[in-house]
């Protein structure tokens, strides 16, 4: 994604975050932080209960549950004490459009809320398939088997887009890179197996890599 596209996307998230989550926005604007925490946790629990009563597909349901758990943990005082940091305070700042809040935080919260709504927008084609799949009353067992086959095929296609460290091509590339590095520094196998040697020969710039 180009810089302009990234900036446009970040701006879109900022503009949409509180428009799409007005109820949470209103809670975050409460003056007292503890009242805000209490109301937001209560709102989260009620939303989770409503989700569990809905007909949302099972796989999406697990994403929702995880999203609710994440938010409840972020809002807990125990979590704040452990980290020495308050996510709630940062959320309150973002609700007031404080410019000190980073685009990354807006994106994290935006996608967390999407997950809680059952619309995580991860692997979209996969989840679209899950949403649209219906089991028949006549052959639910066979339908479920076919469904799981389709899920497997979809996941396999996705994973196959990324090379494995055990692929021969990757192994050869790794071996060649190792030889280039050892030749560059006039080093041997014993050096390569010594972590201290690696720490003394870190690449710290593009020039280092271009010298290979």
PDB file of C-alpha atoms in Angstrom, residues 21-209:
ATOM      1  CA  UNK A  21     -19.846   3.027  17.249  1.00  0.00           C
ATOM      2  CA  UNK A  22     -21.864   5.950  18.588  1.00  0.00           C
ATOM      3  CA  UNK A  23     -22.953   4.121  21.744  1.00  0.00           C
ATOM      4  CA  UNK A  24     -19.360   3.435  22.797  1.00  0.00           C
ATOM      5  CA  UNK A  25     -18.377   6.961  21.813  1.00  0.00           C
ATOM      6  CA  UNK A  26     -20.984   8.451  24.141  1.00  0.00           C
ATOM      7  CA  UNK A  27     -19.761   6.305  27.031  1.00  0.00           C
ATOM      8  CA  UNK A  28     -16.156   7.360  26.458  1.00  0.00           C
ATOM      9  CA  UNK A  29     -17.181  11.015  26.643  1.00  0.00           C
ATOM     10  CA  UNK A  30     -18.355  10.615  30.253  1.00  0.00           C
ATOM     11  CA  UNK A  31     -16.387  12.906  32.533  1.00  0.00           C
ATOM     12  CA  UNK A  32     -15.624  10.396  35.301  1.00  0.00           C
ATOM     13  CA  UNK A  33     -13.159   7.741  34.153  1.00  0.00           C
ATOM     14  CA  UNK A  34     -14.403   5.046  36.558  1.00  0.00           C
ATOM     15  CA  UNK A  35     -18.013   5.612  35.573  1.00  0.00           C
ATOM     16  CA  UNK A  36     -16.848   5.354  31.979  1.00  0.00           C
ATOM     17  CA  UNK A  37     -15.039   2.077  32.699  1.00  0.00           C
ATOM     18  CA  UNK A  38     -18.052   0.603  34.505  1.00  0.00           C
ATOM     19  CA  UNK A  39     -20.511   1.572  31.755  1.00  0.00           C
ATOM     20  CA  UNK A  40     -18.231   0.394  28.967  1.00  0.00           C
ATOM     21  CA  UNK A  41     -17.674  -3.006  30.592  1.00  0.00           C
ATOM     22  CA  UNK A  42     -21.425  -3.338  31.142  1.00  0.00           C
ATOM     23  CA  UNK A  43     -22.094  -2.381  27.526  1.00  0.00           C
ATOM     24  CA  UNK A  44     -19.523  -4.928  26.344  1.00  0.00           C
ATOM     25  CA  UNK A  45     -21.045  -7.737  28.420  1.00  0.00           C
ATOM     26  CA  UNK A  46     -24.559  -6.955  27.152  1.00  0.00           C
ATOM     27  CA  UNK A  47     -23.340  -6.846  23.547  1.00  0.00           C
ATOM     28  CA  UNK A  48     -21.600 -10.189  24.020  1.00  0.00           C
ATOM     29  CA  UNK A  49     -24.768 -11.780  25.430  1.00  0.00           C
ATOM     30  CA  UNK A  50     -26.785 -10.437  22.494  1.00  0.00           C
ATOM     31  CA  UNK A  51     -24.224 -11.838  20.064  1.00  0.00           C
ATOM     32  CA  UNK A  52     -24.435 -15.284  21.674  1.00  0.00           C
ATOM     33  CA  UNK A  53     -28.208 -15.265  21.166  1.00  0.00           C
ATOM     34  CA  UNK A  54     -27.842 -14.399  17.480  1.00  0.00           C
ATOM     35  CA  UNK A  55     -27.523 -16.802  14.548  1.00  0.00           C
ATOM     36  CA  UNK A  56     -23.997 -15.699  13.686  1.00  0.00           C
ATOM     37  CA  UNK A  57     -21.962 -18.571  12.122  1.00  0.00           C
ATOM     38  CA  UNK A  58     -19.893 -20.634  14.535  1.00  0.00           C
ATOM     39  CA  UNK A  59     -16.478 -19.665  13.147  1.00  0.00           C
ATOM     40  CA  UNK A  60     -17.330 -15.969  13.225  1.00  0.00           C
ATOM     41  CA  UNK A  61     -18.729 -16.413  16.717  1.00  0.00           C
ATOM     42  CA  UNK A  62     -15.310 -17.480  17.997  1.00  0.00           C
ATOM     43  CA  UNK A  63     -13.794 -14.308  16.524  1.00  0.00           C
ATOM     44  CA  UNK A  64     -16.485 -12.232  18.251  1.00  0.00           C
ATOM     45  CA  UNK A  65     -15.938 -13.901  21.612  1.00  0.00           C
ATOM     46  CA  UNK A  66     -12.209 -13.306  21.359  1.00  0.00           C
ATOM     47  CA  UNK A  67     -12.841  -9.650  20.501  1.00  0.00           C
ATOM     48  CA  UNK A  68     -15.049  -9.171  23.550  1.00  0.00           C
ATOM     49  CA  UNK A  69     -12.468 -10.883  25.770  1.00  0.00           C
ATOM     50  CA  UNK A  70      -9.724  -8.615  24.441  1.00  0.00           C
ATOM     51  CA  UNK A  71     -11.720  -5.457  25.138  1.00  0.00           C
ATOM     52  CA  UNK A  72     -12.692  -6.570  28.654  1.00  0.00           C
ATOM     53  CA  UNK A  73      -9.045  -7.300  29.426  1.00  0.00           C
ATOM     54  CA  UNK A  74      -7.962  -3.926  28.074  1.00  0.00           C
ATOM     55  CA  UNK A  75     -10.528  -2.189  30.268  1.00  0.00           C
ATOM     56  CA  UNK A  76      -9.615  -4.015  33.476  1.00  0.00           C
ATOM     57  CA  UNK A  77      -7.701  -2.271  36.251  1.00  0.00           C
ATOM     58  CA  UNK A  78      -5.581  -5.390  36.681  1.00  0.00           C
ATOM     59  CA  UNK A  79      -4.434  -5.072  33.090  1.00  0.00           C
ATOM     60  CA  UNK A  80      -3.556  -1.412  33.584  1.00  0.00           C
ATOM     61  CA  UNK A  81      -1.614  -2.201  36.740  1.00  0.00           C
ATOM     62  CA  UNK A  82       0.361  -4.946  35.016  1.00  0.00           C
ATOM     63  CA  UNK A  83       1.288  -2.758  32.040  1.00  0.00           C
ATOM     64  CA  UNK A  84       1.522   0.593  33.758  1.00  0.00           C
ATOM     65  CA  UNK A  85      -0.580   1.946  30.919  1.00  0.00           C
ATOM     66  CA  UNK A  86      -4.278   2.717  30.388  1.00  0.00           C
ATOM     67  CA  UNK A  87      -5.873   1.735  27.095  1.00  0.00           C
ATOM     68  CA  UNK A  88      -9.095   3.258  28.377  1.00  0.00           C
ATOM     69  CA  UNK A  89      -7.447   6.660  28.707  1.00  0.00           C
ATOM     70  CA  UNK A  90      -6.178   6.387  25.157  1.00  0.00           C
ATOM     71  CA  UNK A  91      -9.652   5.422  23.958  1.00  0.00           C
ATOM     72  CA  UNK A  92     -11.062   8.449  25.769  1.00  0.00           C
ATOM     73  CA  UNK A  93      -8.504  10.663  24.050  1.00  0.00           C
ATOM     74  CA  UNK A  94      -9.422   9.218  20.664  1.00  0.00           C
ATOM     75  CA  UNK A  95     -13.107   9.834  21.427  1.00  0.00           C
ATOM     76  CA  UNK A  96     -12.190  13.495  21.850  1.00  0.00           C
ATOM     77  CA  UNK A  97     -10.104  13.403  18.640  1.00  0.00           C
ATOM     78  CA  UNK A  98      -6.877  14.120  20.495  1.00  0.00           C
ATOM     79  CA  UNK A  99      -4.124  14.511  17.897  1.00  0.00           C
ATOM     80  CA  UNK A 100      -1.613  12.696  20.112  1.00  0.00           C
ATOM     81  CA  UNK A 101      -3.410   9.391  19.411  1.00  0.00           C
ATOM     82  CA  UNK A 102      -1.631   7.502  16.638  1.00  0.00           C
ATOM     83  CA  UNK A 103      -3.248   6.190  13.475  1.00  0.00           C
ATOM     84  CA  UNK A 104      -2.173   2.699  14.530  1.00  0.00           C
ATOM     85  CA  UNK A 105      -4.274   2.878  17.688  1.00  0.00           C
ATOM     86  CA  UNK A 106      -7.328   4.001  15.723  1.00  0.00           C
ATOM     87  CA  UNK A 107      -6.823   1.050  13.378  1.00  0.00           C
ATOM     88  CA  UNK A 108      -6.441  -1.429  16.254  1.00  0.00           C
ATOM     89  CA  UNK A 109      -9.624  -0.273  17.973  1.00  0.00           C
ATOM     90  CA  UNK A 110     -11.566  -0.035  14.714  1.00  0.00           C
ATOM     91  CA  UNK A 111     -10.781  -3.629  13.777  1.00  0.00           C
ATOM     92  CA  UNK A 112     -11.392  -4.838  17.326  1.00  0.00           C
ATOM     93  CA  UNK A 113     -14.894  -3.379  17.164  1.00  0.00           C
ATOM     94  CA  UNK A 114     -15.419  -5.004  13.753  1.00  0.00           C
ATOM     95  CA  UNK A 115     -14.444  -8.368  15.224  1.00  0.00           C
ATOM     96  CA  UNK A 116     -16.915  -7.894  18.077  1.00  0.00           C
ATOM     97  CA  UNK A 117     -19.646  -7.284  15.499  1.00  0.00           C
ATOM     98  CA  UNK A 118     -18.783 -10.478  13.640  1.00  0.00           C
ATOM     99  CA  UNK A 119     -17.268  -8.648  10.687  1.00  0.00           C
ATOM    100  CA  UNK A 120     -13.508  -8.971  11.248  1.00  0.00           C
ATOM    101  CA  UNK A 121     -12.545  -8.443   7.588  1.00  0.00           C
ATOM    102  CA  UNK A 122      -9.767 -10.998   7.771  1.00  0.00           C
ATOM    103  CA  UNK A 123      -9.548 -13.561   4.987  1.00  0.00           C
ATOM    104  CA  UNK A 124     -12.725 -12.015   3.509  1.00  0.00           C
ATOM    105  CA  UNK A 125     -13.388 -14.709   0.892  1.00  0.00           C
ATOM    106  CA  UNK A 126     -13.164 -17.400   3.550  1.00  0.00           C
ATOM    107  CA  UNK A 127     -15.612 -15.719   5.912  1.00  0.00           C
ATOM    108  CA  UNK A 128     -17.943 -14.843   3.056  1.00  0.00           C
ATOM    109  CA  UNK A 129     -18.128 -18.530   2.245  1.00  0.00           C
ATOM    110  CA  UNK A 130     -18.877 -19.366   5.892  1.00  0.00           C
ATOM    111  CA  UNK A 131     -21.660 -16.797   6.089  1.00  0.00           C
ATOM    112  CA  UNK A 132     -23.372 -18.007   2.937  1.00  0.00           C
ATOM    113  CA  UNK A 133     -23.152 -21.749   3.578  1.00  0.00           C
ATOM    114  CA  UNK A 134     -26.431 -23.438   4.552  1.00  0.00           C
ATOM    115  CA  UNK A 135     -26.960 -26.996   5.770  1.00  0.00           C
ATOM    116  CA  UNK A 136     -29.955 -28.864   4.384  1.00  0.00           C
ATOM    117  CA  UNK A 137     -32.445 -30.652   6.614  1.00  0.00           C
ATOM    118  CA  UNK A 138     -32.210 -33.818   4.489  1.00  0.00           C
ATOM    119  CA  UNK A 139     -28.440 -34.425   4.644  1.00  0.00           C
ATOM    120  CA  UNK A 140     -26.894 -32.197   7.324  1.00  0.00           C
ATOM    121  CA  UNK A 141     -24.029 -34.636   7.987  1.00  0.00           C
ATOM    122  CA  UNK A 142     -22.966 -34.787   4.339  1.00  0.00           C
ATOM    123  CA  UNK A 143     -23.412 -31.031   4.009  1.00  0.00           C
ATOM    124  CA  UNK A 144     -21.202 -30.435   7.020  1.00  0.00           C
ATOM    125  CA  UNK A 145     -18.541 -32.759   5.611  1.00  0.00           C
ATOM    126  CA  UNK A 146     -18.617 -30.877   2.301  1.00  0.00           C
ATOM    127  CA  UNK A 147     -18.496 -27.602   4.185  1.00  0.00           C
ATOM    128  CA  UNK A 148     -15.385 -28.653   6.127  1.00  0.00           C
ATOM    129  CA  UNK A 149     -13.744 -29.800   2.884  1.00  0.00           C
ATOM    130  CA  UNK A 150     -14.420 -26.376   1.407  1.00  0.00           C
ATOM    131  CA  UNK A 151     -13.018 -24.680   4.508  1.00  0.00           C
ATOM    132  CA  UNK A 152      -9.869 -26.792   4.293  1.00  0.00           C
ATOM    133  CA  UNK A 153      -9.395 -26.044   0.590  1.00  0.00           C
ATOM    134  CA  UNK A 154      -9.840 -22.336   1.199  1.00  0.00           C
ATOM    135  CA  UNK A 155      -7.329 -22.290   4.048  1.00  0.00           C
ATOM    136  CA  UNK A 156      -4.849 -24.379   2.053  1.00  0.00           C
ATOM    137  CA  UNK A 157      -5.047 -21.941  -0.874  1.00  0.00           C
ATOM    138  CA  UNK A 158      -4.381 -19.064   1.487  1.00  0.00           C
ATOM    139  CA  UNK A 159      -1.426 -20.743   3.195  1.00  0.00           C
ATOM    140  CA  UNK A 160       0.103 -21.831  -0.099  1.00  0.00           C
ATOM    141  CA  UNK A 161       0.557 -18.183  -1.028  1.00  0.00           C
ATOM    142  CA  UNK A 162       3.389 -18.037   1.497  1.00  0.00           C
ATOM    143  CA  UNK A 163       6.582 -20.094   1.124  1.00  0.00           C
ATOM    144  CA  UNK A 164       7.627 -22.428   3.898  1.00  0.00           C
ATOM    145  CA  UNK A 165      11.073 -22.424   5.436  1.00  0.00           C
ATOM    146  CA  UNK A 166      11.273 -26.086   4.414  1.00  0.00           C
ATOM    147  CA  UNK A 167      10.747 -25.417   0.690  1.00  0.00           C
ATOM    148  CA  UNK A 168      13.828 -26.418  -1.326  1.00  0.00           C
ATOM    149  CA  UNK A 169      13.945 -23.022  -3.004  1.00  0.00           C
ATOM    150  CA  UNK A 170      13.932 -21.258   0.359  1.00  0.00           C
ATOM    151  CA  UNK A 171      16.544 -23.634   1.793  1.00  0.00           C
ATOM    152  CA  UNK A 172      18.876 -22.981  -1.159  1.00  0.00           C
ATOM    153  CA  UNK A 173      18.356 -19.240  -0.919  1.00  0.00           C
ATOM    154  CA  UNK A 174      19.142 -19.342   2.790  1.00  0.00           C
ATOM    155  CA  UNK A 175      22.276 -21.421   2.159  1.00  0.00           C
ATOM    156  CA  UNK A 176      23.484 -19.014  -0.543  1.00  0.00           C
ATOM    157  CA  UNK A 177      22.896 -16.002   1.697  1.00  0.00           C
ATOM    158  CA  UNK A 178      24.859 -17.682   4.467  1.00  0.00           C
ATOM    159  CA  UNK A 179      27.814 -18.283   2.129  1.00  0.00           C
ATOM    160  CA  UNK A 180      27.740 -14.668   0.948  1.00  0.00           C
ATOM    161  CA  UNK A 181      27.820 -13.379   4.520  1.00  0.00           C
ATOM    162  CA  UNK A 182      30.653 -15.686   5.556  1.00  0.00           C
ATOM    163  CA  UNK A 183      32.680 -14.734   2.474  1.00  0.00           C
ATOM    164  CA  UNK A 184      32.083 -11.040   3.107  1.00  0.00           C
ATOM    165  CA  UNK A 185      33.563 -11.256   6.600  1.00  0.00           C
ATOM    166  CA  UNK A 186      36.104 -13.995   5.891  1.00  0.00           C
ATOM    167  CA  UNK A 187      34.400 -16.149   8.498  1.00  0.00           C
ATOM    168  CA  UNK A 188      33.841 -19.875   8.893  1.00  0.00           C
ATOM    169  CA  UNK A 189      31.325 -22.360  10.225  1.00  0.00           C
ATOM    170  CA  UNK A 190      32.490 -21.949  13.830  1.00  0.00           C
ATOM    171  CA  UNK A 191      31.843 -18.219  13.584  1.00  0.00           C
ATOM    172  CA  UNK A 192      28.391 -18.824  12.159  1.00  0.00           C
ATOM    173  CA  UNK A 193      27.509 -21.069  15.095  1.00  0.00           C
ATOM    174  CA  UNK A 194      28.649 -18.464  17.635  1.00  0.00           C
ATOM    175  CA  UNK A 195      25.897 -15.991  18.559  1.00  0.00           C
ATOM    176  CA  UNK A 196      28.534 -13.492  19.727  1.00  0.00           C
ATOM    177  CA  UNK A 197      29.964 -13.368  16.215  1.00  0.00           C
ATOM    178  CA  UNK A 198      26.506 -12.534  14.862  1.00  0.00           C
ATOM    179  CA  UNK A 199      26.069  -9.755  17.402  1.00  0.00           C
ATOM    180  CA  UNK A 200      29.409  -8.266  16.338  1.00  0.00           C
ATOM    181  CA  UNK A 201      28.467  -8.371  12.655  1.00  0.00           C
ATOM    182  CA  UNK A 202      24.951  -6.984  12.538  1.00  0.00           C
ATOM    183  CA  UNK A 203      23.772  -5.360   9.314  1.00  0.00           C
ATOM    184  CA  UNK A 204      22.641  -1.885  10.278  1.00  0.00           C
ATOM    185  CA  UNK A 205      21.995  -0.223   6.938  1.00  0.00           C
ATOM    186  CA  UNK A 206      21.048  -0.868   3.329  1.00  0.00           C
ATOM    187  CA  UNK A 207      24.692  -0.331   2.372  1.00  0.00           C
ATOM    188  CA  UNK A 208      25.667  -3.401   4.383  1.00  0.00           C
ATOM    189  CA  UNK A 209      23.170  -5.526   2.478  1.00  0.00           C
TER     190      UNK A 209
END
